[in-house]
Amino acid sequence: MSIASDRRTRRRQETIGEILDMAIELMDAEGVAALSLSAVARRLGMQPPSLYQYFPSKMAIYDALFQRGSELQRDAYRTALASATTENPLKHNLIAATAFSRWCLDNPVYTQLLFWRTIPGFEPSPEAYAPAQETLEDLRNHLQATADAGYLHPDAASDEGIALFTSLTAGLLSQQMANEPDASFEDGRFVRMLPTVLDMFHQHYAPGG
């Protein structure tokens, strides 16, 4: 690849990043489903038709944001586990769920896009959904390892166990964001119950159960 071609590729990626950043900013101000391509273009000093050189439709922007949000959320989850200073897998559950919850509260627009059906007709592409599947597989592997170590029943890593775990944690976040959207993780009336909810999950899948 020539220097000029490399420069054009880099500039294109920078412009795509600027478009996505502006889309998030506007969605935060006006609502996730209220995104306007012409508003994004105007805020970036572009003519609306120029935006189509980067994204052919509004759904394509949503898809790119879904992928970016899924990658950020996955990386926050993995970073928290990688930096854990305890060997107790049950505490790892809390560390990972706490990192997930903090990220969601810090990124409410991405959270609505990833976990709530706020955009009629939108379905993420397989490529955009892949990082979310990786996060679920990380969770399954961790719960399986926790069960293998004797801390949980093997069913904790089943499809039903994954569904219960994600329902409990996502339910707290939904309640928090709906009722106290500006509260911190420490002060939130609902997310404060995260340790209690995980204890309930651990008791339901106790190794002797």
mmCIF file of N, CA, C and O in Angstrom, residues 50-107:
data_model
loop_
_atom_site.group_PDB
_atom_site.id
_atom_site.type_symbol
_atom_site.label_atom_id
_atom_site.label_comp_id
_atom_site.label_asym_id
_atom_site.label_seq_id
_atom_site.Cartn_x
_atom_site.Cartn_y
_atom_site.Cartn_z
ATOM 1 N N SER A 50 -22.669 13.622 1.279
ATOM 2 C CA SER A 50 -21.303 13.155 1.518
ATOM 3 C C SER A 50 -21.265 12.056 2.569
ATOM 4 O O SER A 50 -20.378 11.198 2.562
ATOM 5 N N LEU A 51 -22.241 12.105 3.480
ATOM 6 C CA LEU A 51 -22.279 11.104 4.545
ATOM 7 C C LEU A 51 -22.478 9.701 3.973
ATOM 8 O O LEU A 51 -21.989 8.715 4.536
ATOM 9 N N TYR A 52 -23.169 9.625 2.839
ATOM 10 C CA TYR A 52 -23.454 8.315 2.245
ATOM 11 C C TYR A 52 -22.211 7.658 1.656
ATOM 12 O O TYR A 52 -22.247 6.471 1.310
ATOM 13 N N GLN A 53 -21.124 8.410 1.546
ATOM 14 C CA GLN A 53 -19.871 7.794 1.142
ATOM 15 C C GLN A 53 -19.317 6.884 2.241
ATOM 16 O O GLN A 53 -18.490 6.015 1.981
ATOM 17 N N TYR A 54 -19.799 7.114 3.456
ATOM 18 C CA TYR A 54 -19.303 6.350 4.610
ATOM 19 C C TYR A 54 -20.358 5.378 5.147
ATOM 20 O O TYR A 54 -20.014 4.270 5.575
ATOM 21 N N PHE A 55 -21.618 5.805 5.138
ATOM 22 C CA PHE A 55 -22.700 4.948 5.618
ATOM 23 C C PHE A 55 -23.876 5.079 4.652
ATOM 24 O O PHE A 55 -24.376 6.186 4.444
ATOM 25 N N PRO A 56 -24.337 3.981 4.070
ATOM 26 C CA PRO A 56 -25.404 4.062 3.072
ATOM 27 C C PRO A 56 -26.777 4.363 3.648
ATOM 28 O O PRO A 56 -27.690 4.719 2.909
ATOM 29 N N SER A 57 -26.936 4.221 4.970
ATOM 30 C CA SER A 57 -28.245 4.429 5.590
ATOM 31 C C SER A 57 -28.077 4.680 7.083
ATOM 32 O O SER A 57 -27.004 4.456 7.654
ATOM 33 N N LYS A 58 -29.159 5.121 7.703
ATOM 34 C CA LYS A 58 -29.152 5.310 9.151
ATOM 35 C C LYS A 58 -28.974 3.981 9.865
ATOM 36 O O LYS A 58 -28.295 3.900 10.901
ATOM 37 N N MET A 59 -29.561 2.929 9.319
ATOM 38 C CA MET A 59 -29.420 1.611 9.933
ATOM 39 C C MET A 59 -27.961 1.161 9.931
ATOM 40 O O MET A 59 -27.516 0.454 10.836
ATOM 41 N N ALA A 60 -27.211 1.576 8.916
ATOM 42 C CA ALA A 60 -25.785 1.220 8.870
ATOM 43 C C ALA A 60 -25.018 1.904 9.991
ATOM 44 O O ALA A 60 -24.073 1.323 10.555
ATOM 45 N N ILE A 61 -25.410 3.118 10.342
ATOM 46 C CA ILE A 61 -24.775 3.802 11.476
ATOM 47 C C ILE A 61 -25.132 3.088 12.770
ATOM 48 O O ILE A 61 -24.270 2.846 13.621
ATOM 49 N N TYR A 62 -26.392 2.746 12.922
ATOM 50 C CA TYR A 62 -26.793 1.991 14.124
ATOM 51 C C TYR A 62 -26.006 0.689 14.217
ATOM 52 O O TYR A 62 -25.590 0.276 15.305
ATOM 53 N N ASP A 63 -25.814 0.026 13.089
ATOM 54 C CA ASP A 63 -25.096 -1.246 13.090
ATOM 55 C C ASP A 63 -23.645 -1.039 13.528
ATOM 56 O O ASP A 63 -23.120 -1.813 14.340
ATOM 57 N N ALA A 64 -23.000 0.002 12.988
ATOM 58 C CA ALA A 64 -21.615 0.286 13.376
ATOM 59 C C ALA A 64 -21.516 0.653 14.841
ATOM 60 O O ALA A 64 -20.564 0.262 15.539
ATOM 61 N N LEU A 65 -22.498 1.390 15.346
ATOM 62 C CA LEU A 65 -22.501 1.753 16.769
ATOM 63 C C LEU A 65 -22.744 0.531 17.648
ATOM 64 O O LEU A 65 -22.169 0.416 18.736
ATOM 65 N N PHE A 66 -23.594 -0.375 17.172
ATOM 66 C CA PHE A 66 -23.835 -1.606 17.927
ATOM 67 C C PHE A 66 -22.537 -2.392 18.067
ATOM 68 O O PHE A 66 -22.202 -2.882 19.151
ATOM 69 N N GLN A 67 -21.811 -2.509 16.953
ATOM 70 C CA GLN A 67 -20.549 -3.246 17.004
ATOM 71 C C GLN A 67 -19.542 -2.541 17.915
ATOM 72 O O GLN A 67 -18.881 -3.181 18.736
ATOM 73 N N ARG A 68 -19.426 -1.236 17.775
ATOM 74 C CA ARG A 68 -18.467 -0.496 18.600
ATOM 75 C C ARG A 68 -18.839 -0.616 20.082
ATOM 76 O O ARG A 68 -17.976 -0.880 20.921
ATOM 77 N N GLY A 69 -20.119 -0.452 20.411
ATOM 78 C CA GLY A 69 -20.545 -0.574 21.803
ATOM 79 C C GLY A 69 -20.306 -1.964 22.352
ATOM 80 O O GLY A 69 -19.871 -2.127 23.503
ATOM 81 N N SER A 70 -20.581 -2.988 21.545
ATOM 82 C CA SER A 70 -20.362 -4.366 21.986
ATOM 83 C C SER A 70 -18.884 -4.634 22.259
ATOM 84 O O SER A 70 -18.534 -5.321 23.215
ATOM 85 N N GLU A 71 -18.025 -4.073 21.417
ATOM 86 C CA GLU A 71 -16.588 -4.245 21.615
ATOM 87 C C GLU A 71 -16.124 -3.542 22.896
ATOM 88 O O GLU A 71 -15.325 -4.100 23.668
ATOM 89 N N LEU A 72 -16.616 -2.337 23.118
ATOM 90 C CA LEU A 72 -16.231 -1.591 24.323
ATOM 91 C C LEU A 72 -16.715 -2.307 25.581
ATOM 92 O O LEU A 72 -15.980 -2.409 26.573
ATOM 93 N N GLN A 73 -17.948 -2.797 25.530
ATOM 94 C CA GLN A 73 -18.496 -3.496 26.701
ATOM 95 C C GLN A 73 -17.741 -4.800 26.957
ATOM 96 O O GLN A 73 -17.397 -5.118 28.096
ATOM 97 N N ARG A 74 -17.445 -5.533 25.904
ATOM 98 C CA ARG A 74 -16.672 -6.778 26.030
ATOM 99 C C ARG A 74 -15.292 -6.510 26.627
ATOM 100 O O ARG A 74 -14.838 -7.224 27.531
ATOM 101 N N ASP A 75 -14.638 -5.460 26.155
ATOM 102 C CA ASP A 75 -13.293 -5.155 26.634
ATOM 103 C C ASP A 75 -13.304 -4.709 28.091
ATOM 104 O O ASP A 75 -12.376 -5.028 28.847
ATOM 105 N N ALA A 76 -14.341 -3.973 28.494
ATOM 106 C CA ALA A 76 -14.451 -3.569 29.900
ATOM 107 C C ALA A 76 -14.606 -4.786 30.800
ATOM 108 O O ALA A 76 -13.993 -4.882 31.877
ATOM 109 N N TYR A 77 -15.393 -5.755 30.350
ATOM 110 C CA TYR A 77 -15.612 -6.999 31.084
ATOM 111 C C TYR A 77 -14.297 -7.775 31.207
ATOM 112 O O TYR A 77 -13.915 -8.214 32.292
ATOM 113 N N ARG A 78 -13.601 -7.914 30.074
ATOM 114 C CA ARG A 78 -12.360 -8.690 30.081
ATOM 115 C C ARG A 78 -11.265 -8.001 30.891
ATOM 116 O O ARG A 78 -10.498 -8.666 31.605
ATOM 117 N N THR A 79 -11.177 -6.690 30.802
ATOM 118 C CA THR A 79 -10.160 -5.959 31.549
ATOM 119 C C THR A 79 -10.369 -6.105 33.045
ATOM 120 O O THR A 79 -9.403 -6.285 33.811
ATOM 121 N N ALA A 80 -11.611 -6.053 33.484
ATOM 122 C CA ALA A 80 -11.907 -6.200 34.913
ATOM 123 C C ALA A 80 -11.487 -7.571 35.420
ATOM 124 O O ALA A 80 -10.878 -7.688 36.500
ATOM 125 N N LEU A 81 -11.762 -8.608 34.659
ATOM 126 C CA LEU A 81 -11.378 -9.953 35.090
ATOM 127 C C LEU A 81 -9.865 -10.143 35.045
ATOM 128 O O LEU A 81 -9.285 -10.780 35.927
ATOM 129 N N ALA A 82 -9.224 -9.557 34.035
ATOM 130 C CA ALA A 82 -7.772 -9.707 33.906
ATOM 131 C C ALA A 82 -7.025 -9.027 35.038
ATOM 132 O O ALA A 82 -5.925 -9.453 35.414
ATOM 133 N N SER A 83 -7.616 -7.987 35.605
ATOM 134 C CA SER A 83 -6.952 -7.245 36.677
ATOM 135 C C SER A 83 -7.402 -7.671 38.069
ATOM 136 O O SER A 83 -6.985 -7.075 39.063
ATOM 137 N N ALA A 84 -8.236 -8.698 38.151
ATOM 138 C CA ALA A 84 -8.721 -9.163 39.457
ATOM 139 C C ALA A 84 -7.567 -9.687 40.301
ATOM 140 O O ALA A 84 -6.659 -10.352 39.798
ATOM 141 N N THR A 85 -7.600 -9.384 41.587
ATOM 142 C CA THR A 85 -6.524 -9.802 42.492
ATOM 143 C C THR A 85 -6.929 -10.979 43.372
ATOM 144 O O THR A 85 -6.165 -11.387 44.233
ATOM 145 N N THR A 86 -8.118 -11.516 43.156
ATOM 146 C CA THR A 86 -8.580 -12.659 43.920
ATOM 147 C C THR A 86 -8.667 -13.879 43.019
ATOM 148 O O THR A 86 -8.842 -13.760 41.807
ATOM 149 N N GLU A 87 -8.532 -15.056 43.607
ATOM 150 C CA GLU A 87 -8.655 -16.304 42.849
ATOM 151 C C GLU A 87 -10.045 -16.913 43.010
ATOM 152 O O GLU A 87 -10.351 -17.926 42.379
ATOM 153 N N ASN A 88 -10.869 -16.314 43.845
ATOM 154 C CA ASN A 88 -12.200 -16.857 44.116
ATOM 155 C C ASN A 88 -13.119 -16.597 42.926
ATOM 156 O O ASN A 88 -13.425 -15.447 42.619
ATOM 157 N N PRO A 89 -13.581 -17.636 42.243
ATOM 158 C CA PRO A 89 -14.396 -17.418 41.040
ATOM 159 C C PRO A 89 -15.741 -16.767 41.338
ATOM 160 O O PRO A 89 -16.292 -16.089 40.469
ATOM 161 N N LEU A 90 -16.285 -16.954 42.529
ATOM 162 C CA LEU A 90 -17.535 -16.284 42.871
ATOM 163 C C LEU A 90 -17.325 -14.772 42.968
ATOM 164 O O LEU A 90 -18.184 -13.988 42.551
ATOM 165 N N LYS A 91 -16.181 -14.370 43.485
ATOM 166 C CA LYS A 91 -15.870 -12.944 43.530
ATOM 167 C C LYS A 91 -15.594 -12.411 42.129
ATOM 168 O O LYS A 91 -15.884 -11.246 41.836
ATOM 169 N N HIS A 92 -15.063 -13.273 41.266
ATOM 170 C CA HIS A 92 -14.879 -12.866 39.872
ATOM 171 C C HIS A 92 -16.223 -12.531 39.231
ATOM 172 O O HIS A 92 -16.321 -11.602 38.407
ATOM 173 N N ASN A 93 -17.265 -13.297 39.582
ATOM 174 C CA ASN A 93 -18.600 -12.999 39.069
ATOM 175 C C ASN A 93 -19.000 -11.567 39.412
ATOM 176 O O ASN A 93 -19.527 -10.829 38.576
ATOM 177 N N LEU A 94 -18.776 -11.187 40.673
ATOM 178 C CA LEU A 94 -19.146 -9.844 41.112
ATOM 179 C C LEU A 94 -18.279 -8.787 40.435
ATOM 180 O O LEU A 94 -18.782 -7.734 40.032
ATOM 181 N N ILE A 95 -16.988 -9.063 40.295
ATOM 182 C CA ILE A 95 -16.085 -8.108 39.641
ATOM 183 C C ILE A 95 -16.524 -7.865 38.202
ATOM 184 O O ILE A 95 -16.613 -6.713 37.741
ATOM 185 N N ALA A 96 -16.808 -8.944 37.486
ATOM 186 C CA ALA A 96 -17.202 -8.810 36.083
ATOM 187 C C ALA A 96 -18.560 -8.128 35.950
ATOM 188 O O ALA A 96 -18.750 -7.251 35.098
ATOM 189 N N ALA A 97 -19.517 -8.524 36.798
ATOM 190 C CA ALA A 97 -20.851 -7.916 36.727
ATOM 191 C C ALA A 97 -20.811 -6.445 37.124
ATOM 192 O O ALA A 97 -21.548 -5.623 36.569
ATOM 193 N N THR A 98 -19.940 -6.104 38.054
ATOM 194 C CA THR A 98 -19.788 -4.705 38.451
ATOM 195 C C THR A 98 -19.210 -3.888 37.301
ATOM 196 O O THR A 98 -19.687 -2.781 37.004
ATOM 197 N N ALA A 99 -18.190 -4.417 36.635
ATOM 198 C CA ALA A 99 -17.597 -3.711 35.494
ATOM 199 C C ALA A 99 -18.629 -3.531 34.382
ATOM 200 O O ALA A 99 -18.714 -2.452 33.766
ATOM 201 N N PHE A 100 -19.397 -4.573 34.119
ATOM 202 C CA PHE A 100 -20.457 -4.500 33.119
ATOM 203 C C PHE A 100 -21.472 -3.414 33.475
ATOM 204 O O PHE A 100 -21.836 -2.584 32.633
ATOM 205 N N SER A 101 -21.901 -3.398 34.740
ATOM 206 C CA SER A 101 -22.918 -2.441 35.170
ATOM 207 C C SER A 101 -22.393 -1.012 35.139
ATOM 208 O O SER A 101 -23.098 -0.089 34.708
ATOM 209 N N ARG A 102 -21.163 -0.833 35.590
ATOM 210 C CA ARG A 102 -20.566 0.514 35.546
ATOM 211 C C ARG A 102 -20.491 1.024 34.102
ATOM 212 O O ARG A 102 -20.800 2.181 33.822
ATOM 213 N N TRP A 103 -20.047 0.154 33.208
ATOM 214 C CA TRP A 103 -19.930 0.558 31.814
ATOM 215 C C TRP A 103 -21.293 0.953 31.263
ATOM 216 O O TRP A 103 -21.413 1.973 30.566
ATOM 217 N N CYS A 104 -22.300 0.182 31.558
ATOM 218 C CA CYS A 104 -23.644 0.478 31.055
ATOM 219 C C CYS A 104 -24.154 1.812 31.581
ATOM 220 O O CYS A 104 -24.743 2.602 30.827
ATOM 221 N N LEU A 105 -23.948 2.086 32.856
ATOM 222 C CA LEU A 105 -24.411 3.353 33.418
ATOM 223 C C LEU A 105 -23.619 4.531 32.863
ATOM 224 O O LEU A 105 -24.165 5.627 32.705
ATOM 225 N N ASP A 106 -22.345 4.301 32.563
ATOM 226 C CA ASP A 106 -21.507 5.370 31.999
ATOM 227 C C ASP A 106 -21.788 5.596 30.515
ATOM 228 O O ASP A 106 -21.403 6.637 29.970
ATOM 229 N N ASN A 107 -22.440 4.630 29.867
ATOM 230 C CA ASN A 107 -22.682 4.710 28.425
ATOM 231 C C ASN A 107 -24.150 4.402 28.122
ATOM 232 O O ASN A 107 -24.465 3.393 27.467
#
